[in-house]
Coordinates of C-alpha atoms in Angstrom, one line a residue:
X1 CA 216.8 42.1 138.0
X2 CA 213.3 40.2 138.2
X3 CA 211.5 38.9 141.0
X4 CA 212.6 35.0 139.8
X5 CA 216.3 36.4 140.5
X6 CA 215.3 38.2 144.0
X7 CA 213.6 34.7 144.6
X8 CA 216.8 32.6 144.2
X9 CA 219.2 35.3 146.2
X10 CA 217.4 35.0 149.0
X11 CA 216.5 31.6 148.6
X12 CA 220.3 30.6 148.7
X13 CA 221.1 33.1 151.6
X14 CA 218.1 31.4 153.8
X15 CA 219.7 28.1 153.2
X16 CA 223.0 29.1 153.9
X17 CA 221.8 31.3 157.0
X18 CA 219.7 27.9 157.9
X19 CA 223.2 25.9 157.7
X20 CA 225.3 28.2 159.7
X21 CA 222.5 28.1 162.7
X22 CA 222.6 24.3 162.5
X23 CA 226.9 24.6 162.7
X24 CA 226.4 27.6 165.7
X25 CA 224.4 24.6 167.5
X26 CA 226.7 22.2 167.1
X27 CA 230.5 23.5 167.0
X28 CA 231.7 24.2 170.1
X29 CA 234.1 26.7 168.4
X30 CA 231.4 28.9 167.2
X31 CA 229.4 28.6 170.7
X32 CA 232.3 29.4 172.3
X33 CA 232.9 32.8 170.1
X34 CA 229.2 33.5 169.9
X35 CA 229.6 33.6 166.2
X36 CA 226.3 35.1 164.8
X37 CA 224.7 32.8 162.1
X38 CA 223.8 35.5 159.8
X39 CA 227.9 36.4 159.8
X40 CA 228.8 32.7 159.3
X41 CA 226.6 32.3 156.5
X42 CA 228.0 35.2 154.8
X43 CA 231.2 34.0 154.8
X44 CA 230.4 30.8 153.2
X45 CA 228.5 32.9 150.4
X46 CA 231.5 34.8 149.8
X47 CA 233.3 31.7 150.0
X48 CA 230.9 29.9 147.4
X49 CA 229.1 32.8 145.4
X50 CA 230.2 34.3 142.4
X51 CA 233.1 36.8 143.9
X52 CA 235.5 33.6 145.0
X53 CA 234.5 29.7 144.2
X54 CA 231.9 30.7 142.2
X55 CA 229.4 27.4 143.5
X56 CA 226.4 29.3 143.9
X57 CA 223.9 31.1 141.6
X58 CA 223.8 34.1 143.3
X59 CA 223.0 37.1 140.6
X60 CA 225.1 40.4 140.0
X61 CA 222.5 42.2 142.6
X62 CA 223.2 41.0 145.9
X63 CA 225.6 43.7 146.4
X64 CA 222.7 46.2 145.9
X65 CA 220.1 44.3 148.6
X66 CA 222.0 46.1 151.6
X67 CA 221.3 49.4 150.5
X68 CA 217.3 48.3 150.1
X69 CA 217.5 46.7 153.2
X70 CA 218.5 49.0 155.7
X71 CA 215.6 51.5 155.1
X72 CA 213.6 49.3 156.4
X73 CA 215.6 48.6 159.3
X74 CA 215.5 52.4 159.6
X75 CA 211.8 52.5 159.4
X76 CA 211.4 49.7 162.1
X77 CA 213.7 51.7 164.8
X78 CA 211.7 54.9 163.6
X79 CA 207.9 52.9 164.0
X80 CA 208.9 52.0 167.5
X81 CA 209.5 55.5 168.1
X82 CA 211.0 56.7 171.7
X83 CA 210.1 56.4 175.4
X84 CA 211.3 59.0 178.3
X85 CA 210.7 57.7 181.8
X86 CA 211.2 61.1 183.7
X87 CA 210.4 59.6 186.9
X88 CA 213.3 57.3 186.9
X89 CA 215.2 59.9 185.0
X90 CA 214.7 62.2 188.1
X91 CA 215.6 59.0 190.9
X92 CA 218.8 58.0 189.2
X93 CA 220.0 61.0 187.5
X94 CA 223.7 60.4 188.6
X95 CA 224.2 56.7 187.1
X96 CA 222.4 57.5 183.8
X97 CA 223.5 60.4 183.1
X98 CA 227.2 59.6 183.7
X99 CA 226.2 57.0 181.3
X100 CA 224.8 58.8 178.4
X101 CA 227.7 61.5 179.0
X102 CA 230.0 57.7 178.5
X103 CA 227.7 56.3 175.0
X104 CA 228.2 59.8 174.1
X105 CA 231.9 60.3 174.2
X106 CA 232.7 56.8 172.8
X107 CA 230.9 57.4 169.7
X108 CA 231.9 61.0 169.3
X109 CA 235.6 59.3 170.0
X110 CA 234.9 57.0 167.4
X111 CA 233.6 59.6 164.9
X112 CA 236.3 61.9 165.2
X113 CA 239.3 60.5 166.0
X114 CA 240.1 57.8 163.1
X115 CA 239.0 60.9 160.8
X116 CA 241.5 63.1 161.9
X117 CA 244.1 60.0 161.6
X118 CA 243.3 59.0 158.4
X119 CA 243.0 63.0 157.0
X120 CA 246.9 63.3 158.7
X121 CA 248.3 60.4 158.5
X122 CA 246.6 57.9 155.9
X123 CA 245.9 60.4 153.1
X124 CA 249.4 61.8 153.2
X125 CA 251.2 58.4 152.9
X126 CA 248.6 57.4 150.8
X127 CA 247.3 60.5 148.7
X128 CA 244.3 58.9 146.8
X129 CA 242.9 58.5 149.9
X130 CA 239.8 60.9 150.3
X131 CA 238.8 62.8 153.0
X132 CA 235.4 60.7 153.8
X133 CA 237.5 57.4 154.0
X134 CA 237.7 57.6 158.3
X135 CA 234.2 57.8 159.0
X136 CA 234.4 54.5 157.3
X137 CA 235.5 52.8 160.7
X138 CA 232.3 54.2 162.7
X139 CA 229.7 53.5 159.9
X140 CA 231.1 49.6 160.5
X141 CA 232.1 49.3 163.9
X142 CA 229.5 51.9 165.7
X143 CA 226.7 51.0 163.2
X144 CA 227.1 48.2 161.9
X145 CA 226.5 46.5 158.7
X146 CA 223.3 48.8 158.3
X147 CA 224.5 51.9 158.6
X148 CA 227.8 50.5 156.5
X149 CA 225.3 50.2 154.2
X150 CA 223.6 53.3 154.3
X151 CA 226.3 55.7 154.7
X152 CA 228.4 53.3 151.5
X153 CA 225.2 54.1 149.8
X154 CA 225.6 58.1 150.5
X155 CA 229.3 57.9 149.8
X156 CA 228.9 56.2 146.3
X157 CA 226.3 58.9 145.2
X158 CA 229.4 61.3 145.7
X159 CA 231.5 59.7 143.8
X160 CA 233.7 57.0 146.3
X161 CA 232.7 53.8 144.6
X162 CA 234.1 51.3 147.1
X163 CA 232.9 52.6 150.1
X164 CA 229.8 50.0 150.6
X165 CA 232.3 47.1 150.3
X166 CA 234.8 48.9 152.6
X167 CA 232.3 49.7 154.7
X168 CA 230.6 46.1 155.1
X169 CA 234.2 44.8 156.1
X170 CA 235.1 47.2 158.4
X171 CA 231.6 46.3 160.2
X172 CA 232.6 42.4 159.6
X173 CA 236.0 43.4 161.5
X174 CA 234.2 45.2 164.2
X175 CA 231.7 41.8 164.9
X176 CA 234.8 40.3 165.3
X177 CA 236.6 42.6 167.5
X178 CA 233.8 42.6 169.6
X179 CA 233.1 38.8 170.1
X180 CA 237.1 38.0 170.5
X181 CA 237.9 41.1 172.1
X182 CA 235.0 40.9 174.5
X183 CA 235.2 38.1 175.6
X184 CA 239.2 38.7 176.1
X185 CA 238.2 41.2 178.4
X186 CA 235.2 39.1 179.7
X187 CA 237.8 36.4 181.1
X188 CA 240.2 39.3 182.5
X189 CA 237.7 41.1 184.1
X190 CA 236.2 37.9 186.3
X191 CA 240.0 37.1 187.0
X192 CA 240.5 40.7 188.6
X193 CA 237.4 40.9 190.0
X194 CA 236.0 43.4 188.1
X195 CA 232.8 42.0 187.3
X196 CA 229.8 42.0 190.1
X197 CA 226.4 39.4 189.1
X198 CA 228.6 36.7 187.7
X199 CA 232.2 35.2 189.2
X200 CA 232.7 32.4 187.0
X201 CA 232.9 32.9 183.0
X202 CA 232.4 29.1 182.5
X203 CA 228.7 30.1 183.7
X204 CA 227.2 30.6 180.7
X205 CA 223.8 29.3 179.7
X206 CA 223.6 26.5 177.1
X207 CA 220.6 28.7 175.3
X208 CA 223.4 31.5 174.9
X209 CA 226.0 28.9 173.8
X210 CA 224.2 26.8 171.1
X211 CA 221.1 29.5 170.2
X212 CA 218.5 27.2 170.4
X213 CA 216.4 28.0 173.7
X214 CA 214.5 25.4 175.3
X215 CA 211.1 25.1 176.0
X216 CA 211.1 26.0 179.1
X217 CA 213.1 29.2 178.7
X218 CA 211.2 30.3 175.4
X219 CA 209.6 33.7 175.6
X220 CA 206.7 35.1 173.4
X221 CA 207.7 36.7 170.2
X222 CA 205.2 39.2 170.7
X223 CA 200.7 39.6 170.8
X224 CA 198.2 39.2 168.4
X225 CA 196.7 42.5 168.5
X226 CA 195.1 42.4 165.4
X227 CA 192.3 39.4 164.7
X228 CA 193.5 37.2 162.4
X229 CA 190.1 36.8 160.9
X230 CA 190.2 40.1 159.6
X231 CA 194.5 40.8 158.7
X232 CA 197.0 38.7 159.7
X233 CA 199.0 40.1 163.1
X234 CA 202.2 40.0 160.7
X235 CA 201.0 41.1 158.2
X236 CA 199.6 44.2 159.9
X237 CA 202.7 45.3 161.2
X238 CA 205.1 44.7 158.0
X239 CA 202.7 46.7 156.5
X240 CA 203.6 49.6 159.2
X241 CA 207.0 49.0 158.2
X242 CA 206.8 49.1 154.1
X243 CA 204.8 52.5 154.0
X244 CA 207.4 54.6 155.6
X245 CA 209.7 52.6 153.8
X246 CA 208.5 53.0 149.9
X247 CA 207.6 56.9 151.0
X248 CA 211.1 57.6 152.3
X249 CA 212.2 55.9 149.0
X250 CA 209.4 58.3 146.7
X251 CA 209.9 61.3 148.6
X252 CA 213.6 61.4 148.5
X253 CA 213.7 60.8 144.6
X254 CA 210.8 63.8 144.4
X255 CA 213.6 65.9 146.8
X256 CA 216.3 65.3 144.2
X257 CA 214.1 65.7 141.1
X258 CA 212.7 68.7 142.3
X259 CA 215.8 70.5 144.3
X260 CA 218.6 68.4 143.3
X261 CA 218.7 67.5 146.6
X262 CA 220.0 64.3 147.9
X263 CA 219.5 62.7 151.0
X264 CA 219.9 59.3 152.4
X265 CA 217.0 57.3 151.9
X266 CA 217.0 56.2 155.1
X267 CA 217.2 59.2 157.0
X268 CA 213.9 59.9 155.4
X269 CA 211.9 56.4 155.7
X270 CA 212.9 56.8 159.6
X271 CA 211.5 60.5 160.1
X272 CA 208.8 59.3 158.0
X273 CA 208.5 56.3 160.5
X274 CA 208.8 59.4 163.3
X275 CA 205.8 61.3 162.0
X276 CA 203.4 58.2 161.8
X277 CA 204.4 56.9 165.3
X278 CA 203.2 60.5 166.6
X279 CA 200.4 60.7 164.0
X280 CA 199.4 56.9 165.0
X281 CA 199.3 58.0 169.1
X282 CA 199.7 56.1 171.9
X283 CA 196.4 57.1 174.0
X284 CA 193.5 55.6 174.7
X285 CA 191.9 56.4 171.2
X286 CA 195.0 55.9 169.5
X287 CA 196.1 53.2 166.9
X288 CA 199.4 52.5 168.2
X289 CA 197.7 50.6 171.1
X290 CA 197.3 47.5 168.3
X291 CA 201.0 48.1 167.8
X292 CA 203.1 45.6 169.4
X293 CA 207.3 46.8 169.6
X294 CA 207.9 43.4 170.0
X295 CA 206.7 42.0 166.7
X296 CA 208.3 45.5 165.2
X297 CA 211.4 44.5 166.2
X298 CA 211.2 41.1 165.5
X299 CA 210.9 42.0 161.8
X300 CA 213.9 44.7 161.9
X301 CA 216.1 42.5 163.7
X302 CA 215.0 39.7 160.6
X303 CA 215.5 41.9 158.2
X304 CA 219.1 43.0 159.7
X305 CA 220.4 39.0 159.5
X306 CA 219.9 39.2 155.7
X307 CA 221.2 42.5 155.7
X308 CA 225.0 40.9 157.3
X309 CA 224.5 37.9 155.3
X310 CA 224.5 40.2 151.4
X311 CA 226.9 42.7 153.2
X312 CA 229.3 40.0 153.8
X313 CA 228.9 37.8 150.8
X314 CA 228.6 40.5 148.5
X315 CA 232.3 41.8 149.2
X316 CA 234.7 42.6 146.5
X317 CA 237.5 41.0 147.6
X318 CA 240.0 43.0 144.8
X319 CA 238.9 46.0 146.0
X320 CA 239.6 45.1 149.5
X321 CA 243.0 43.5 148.4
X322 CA 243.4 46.7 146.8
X323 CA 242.6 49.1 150.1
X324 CA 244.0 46.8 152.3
X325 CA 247.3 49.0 153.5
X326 CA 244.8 52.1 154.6
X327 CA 242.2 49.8 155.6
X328 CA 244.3 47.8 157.8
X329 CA 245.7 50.9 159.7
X330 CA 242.1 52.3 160.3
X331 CA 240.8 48.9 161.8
X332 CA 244.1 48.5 163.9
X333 CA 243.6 52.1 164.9
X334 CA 239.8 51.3 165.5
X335 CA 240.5 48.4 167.5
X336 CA 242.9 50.3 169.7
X337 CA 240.3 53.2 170.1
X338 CA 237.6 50.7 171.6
X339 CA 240.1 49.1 174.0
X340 CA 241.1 52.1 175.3
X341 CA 237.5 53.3 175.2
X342 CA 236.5 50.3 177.9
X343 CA 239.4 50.4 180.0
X344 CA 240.1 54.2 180.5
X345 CA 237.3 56.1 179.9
X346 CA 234.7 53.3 181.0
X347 CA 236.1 53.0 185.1
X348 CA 236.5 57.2 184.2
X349 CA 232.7 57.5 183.5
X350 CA 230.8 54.7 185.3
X351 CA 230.9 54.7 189.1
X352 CA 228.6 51.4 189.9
X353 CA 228.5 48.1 187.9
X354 CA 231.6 49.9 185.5
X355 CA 232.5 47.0 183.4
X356 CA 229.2 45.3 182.8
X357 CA 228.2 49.2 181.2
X358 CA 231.4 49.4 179.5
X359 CA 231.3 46.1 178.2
X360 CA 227.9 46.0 176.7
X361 CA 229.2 50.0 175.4
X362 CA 232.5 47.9 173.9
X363 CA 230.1 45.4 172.3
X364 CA 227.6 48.0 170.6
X365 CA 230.6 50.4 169.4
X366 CA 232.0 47.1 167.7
X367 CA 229.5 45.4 166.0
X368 CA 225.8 45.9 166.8
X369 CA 223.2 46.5 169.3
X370 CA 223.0 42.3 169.5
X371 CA 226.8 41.9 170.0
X372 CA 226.8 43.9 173.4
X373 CA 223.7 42.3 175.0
X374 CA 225.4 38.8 174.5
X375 CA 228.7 40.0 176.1
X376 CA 226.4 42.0 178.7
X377 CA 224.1 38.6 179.5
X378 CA 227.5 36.8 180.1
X379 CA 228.1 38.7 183.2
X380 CA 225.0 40.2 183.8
X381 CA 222.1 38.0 183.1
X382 CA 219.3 39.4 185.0
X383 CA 220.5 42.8 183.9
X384 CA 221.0 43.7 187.5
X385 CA 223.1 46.8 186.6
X386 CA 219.9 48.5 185.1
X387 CA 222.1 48.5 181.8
X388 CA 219.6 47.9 179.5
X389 CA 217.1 50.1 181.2
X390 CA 219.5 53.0 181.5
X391 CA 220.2 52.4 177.7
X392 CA 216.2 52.4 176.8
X393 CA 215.9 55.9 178.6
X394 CA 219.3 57.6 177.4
X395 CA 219.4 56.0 174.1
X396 CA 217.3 58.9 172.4
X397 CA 220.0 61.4 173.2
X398 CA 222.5 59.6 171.0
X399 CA 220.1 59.3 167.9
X400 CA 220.2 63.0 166.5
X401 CA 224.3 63.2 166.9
X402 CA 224.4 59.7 165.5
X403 CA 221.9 60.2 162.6
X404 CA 223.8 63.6 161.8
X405 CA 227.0 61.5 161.5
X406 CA 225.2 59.2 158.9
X407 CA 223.4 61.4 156.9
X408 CA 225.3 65.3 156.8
X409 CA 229.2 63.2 157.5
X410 CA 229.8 62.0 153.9
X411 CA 228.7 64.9 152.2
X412 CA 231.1 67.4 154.4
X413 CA 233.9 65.3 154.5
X414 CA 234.2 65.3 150.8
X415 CA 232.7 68.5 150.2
X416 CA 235.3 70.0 152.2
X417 CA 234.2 71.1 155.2
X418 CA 236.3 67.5 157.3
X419 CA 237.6 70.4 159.9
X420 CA 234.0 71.0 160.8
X421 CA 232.8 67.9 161.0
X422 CA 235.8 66.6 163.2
X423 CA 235.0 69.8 165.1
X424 CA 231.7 69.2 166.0
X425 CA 231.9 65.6 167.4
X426 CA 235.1 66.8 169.3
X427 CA 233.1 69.9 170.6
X428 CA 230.5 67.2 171.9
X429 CA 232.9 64.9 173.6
X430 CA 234.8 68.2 175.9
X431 CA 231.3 69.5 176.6
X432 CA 230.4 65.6 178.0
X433 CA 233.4 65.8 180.0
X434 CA 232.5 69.3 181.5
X435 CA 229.5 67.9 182.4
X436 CA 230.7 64.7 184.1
X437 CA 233.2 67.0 186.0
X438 CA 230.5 69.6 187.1
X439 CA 227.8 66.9 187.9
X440 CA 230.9 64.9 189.9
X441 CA 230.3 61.9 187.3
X442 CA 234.4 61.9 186.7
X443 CA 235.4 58.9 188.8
X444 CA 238.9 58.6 187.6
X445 CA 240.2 58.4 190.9
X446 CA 237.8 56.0 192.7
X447 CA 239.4 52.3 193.3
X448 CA 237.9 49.6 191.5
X449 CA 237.8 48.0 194.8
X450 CA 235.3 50.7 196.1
X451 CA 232.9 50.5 193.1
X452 CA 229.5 48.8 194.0
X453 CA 226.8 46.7 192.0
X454 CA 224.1 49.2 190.5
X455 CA 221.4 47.4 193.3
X456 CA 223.6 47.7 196.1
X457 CA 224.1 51.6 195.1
X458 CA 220.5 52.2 194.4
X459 CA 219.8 50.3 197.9
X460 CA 222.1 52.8 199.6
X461 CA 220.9 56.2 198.2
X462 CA 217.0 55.0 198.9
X463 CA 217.7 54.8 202.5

């Protein structure tokens, strides 16, 4: 590959993603599913590149840029590091934690369960079926195409070749699960009176619909804390964002040159990314204060479009066509897992606001962090059930059980040690539910009817 080639991959993809945001703003059928433009445009470059119609120039790499691409997504989550708020932690220790005991359980569920179907059931109508192949259904639908990516990547070392490309299309299925499916449930829920902030599901905002915000509802991308006179803003915080990047990628090949060790890149650029948001500071004579999380995120989220658009279009369709029997069960099985998920565990775990936290749960354990806040701003547009704010404080707890997954899953599932991995991640989910049970966050028995908005309930305990 040479940097002319990288030049005209991504040249293509940017016009392609550029064409599918112009359809998104103009076809009311992709408004009306909230089709991402980054997922429309790679299905028109698998339509038109080299593995279908063959239209478009795109080289033999694409399929590898994923694999690049998601350490740096890795690094951006890890640059932003984490925030505790133990003073609301403290004032609404009941609705979060039943919360984070709920994220926890749905993606332990989601680890465990389709690996224990496809070890019992799958592999032994299927025998050349390995051991890894479930946790194939969480690296897409909990992770998305970035952690598709990165655990395919881990998988392929050890020797399962089409795991990336299985991988990216189970993620593709689980963006589309969670757009139709949500808003499915989106519809029934206002019809039942489930839902608290919005009545009407024909409410929508046009901004949401087409993805082109107006002036008057644009909000800043993020500061210039850097002068441009001396380093571009930009170019300032990319920079943050390569060095833990290229490290992770030099330190892990030293690891494995040295110990025969190997880890996922990733897993390294984002403790790397750890270690200099701790190193960096945040105090008064620390650098992170010229840090803005905004602009950070900005350029993961960027990076993360191209990363859908090469998943996508780089697909190998034969090997698809060739997996699609076992493939097919673990998605339907996957789908059925989420469903249940939202509609029996969610009311089980979430006393106030239940289905705008289960929803935007459904959304994230589908697709991506992206597809739940559109299904949550649907119903919940001010984010009046605290949601997002309950997810910012919690969201740490899920990282070191969810990175484990990633990194130590493939590895024990084909080296075989499956029963211990299952084990663990169905250890976490019954000590959650103890937990929920002793802290009286099990609300299986409470009427929908009697459920109130996360205000009205935070209203009532403060007086």
């Amino acid at each position: 590959m040479t940097l002319n080639t990288l030049l005209v991959d991504f040249t293509f993809a940017s016009i392609l993603i550029f064409i599918s945001m112009y359809l998104r703003s103009k076809v009311k059928f992709l408004q009306r599913n909230f089709i991402p433009a980054s997922l429309l445009a790679g299905f028109l470059g698998l339509a038109l590149g080299p593995g279908f119609l063959n239209l478009l120039p795109f080289s033999g790499e694409i399929g590898s840029y994923a694999g690049v691409i998601i350490i740096f997504v890795f690094a951006s989550v890890g640059i932003n590091g984490f925030s505790f708020s133990p003073g609301n932690m403290k004032n609404d220790l009941n609705r979060m934690g039943a919360y984070a005991s709920y994220k926890i359980v749905v993606m332990c569920v989601l680890i465990f369960a389709p690996i224990i179907f496809s070890i019992l059931f799958i592999s032994s109508w299927i025998p050349d079926i390995n051991y890894g192949f479930g946790l194939i259904l969480a690296a897409g639908f909990y992770g998305g195409h970035g952690t598709a990516a990165a655990v395919g990547s881990t998988f392929e070392n050890l020797g399962f070749a089409a795991a990336t490309d299985l991988g990216m299309t189970s993620a593709t299925i689980g963006i589309l699960a969670g757009i139709f499916g949500g808003l499915i449930f989106i519809k029934i829920a206002t019809k039942k009176g489930y839902t608290h902030y919005v009545k009407d599901f024909s409410r929508i905002p046009e901004d949401m619909r087409t993805g082109l915000v107006k002036s008057t509802n644009r909000n800043s991308m993020g500061e210039e804390t850097i002068s441009p006179v001396a380093l571009d803003p930009l170019a300032f915080h990319l920079a943050l964002i390569l060095i833990p990047s290229g490290l992770g990628y030099l330190l892990n090949n030293y690891i494995a040159n040295t110990w025969g060790l190997d880890f996922p890149t990733f897993t390294i650029a984002f403790i790397i990314a750890l270690l200099m948001y701790v190193v960096l500071g945040r105090g008064k004579k620390g650098v992170y204060k010229y840090v803005d999380e905004n602009v950070v995120t900005r350029l993961g989220s960027s990076a993360t479009d191209y990363l859908v658009f090469f998943g996508v279009a780089s697909i190998k369709l034969p090997v698809i066509l060739e997996y699609a029997l076992p493939l097919g069960l673990l998605m339907v099985s996957g789908i059925i897992l989420v469903t249940l998920l939202l509609w029996v565990a969610g009311p089980a775990m979430n006393y106030e606001s239940w289905f705008e936290r289960s929803i935007f749960v459904y959304g994230y354990a589908t697709g991506v962090f992206a597809i739940g806040l559109t299904l949550l701003r649907i119903i919940d547009p001010e984010n009046k059930s605290k949601t997002l704010t309950d997810t910012a404080i919690v969201g740490p707890i899920n990282t070191p059980i969810e990175l484990f997954a990633w990194s130590a899953g493939p590895a024990m599932l084909l080296g075989g040690q499956h029963w211990t991995f299952a084990g663990i991640y169905i250890a976490i989910s019954i000590v959650c539910v103890i937990i929920s049970i002793k802290f009286k966050w099990w609300y299986w028995k409470v009427p929908f009817g009697e459920r109130p908005e996360a205000t009205a309930q935070a209203d009532k305990t403060s007086t």
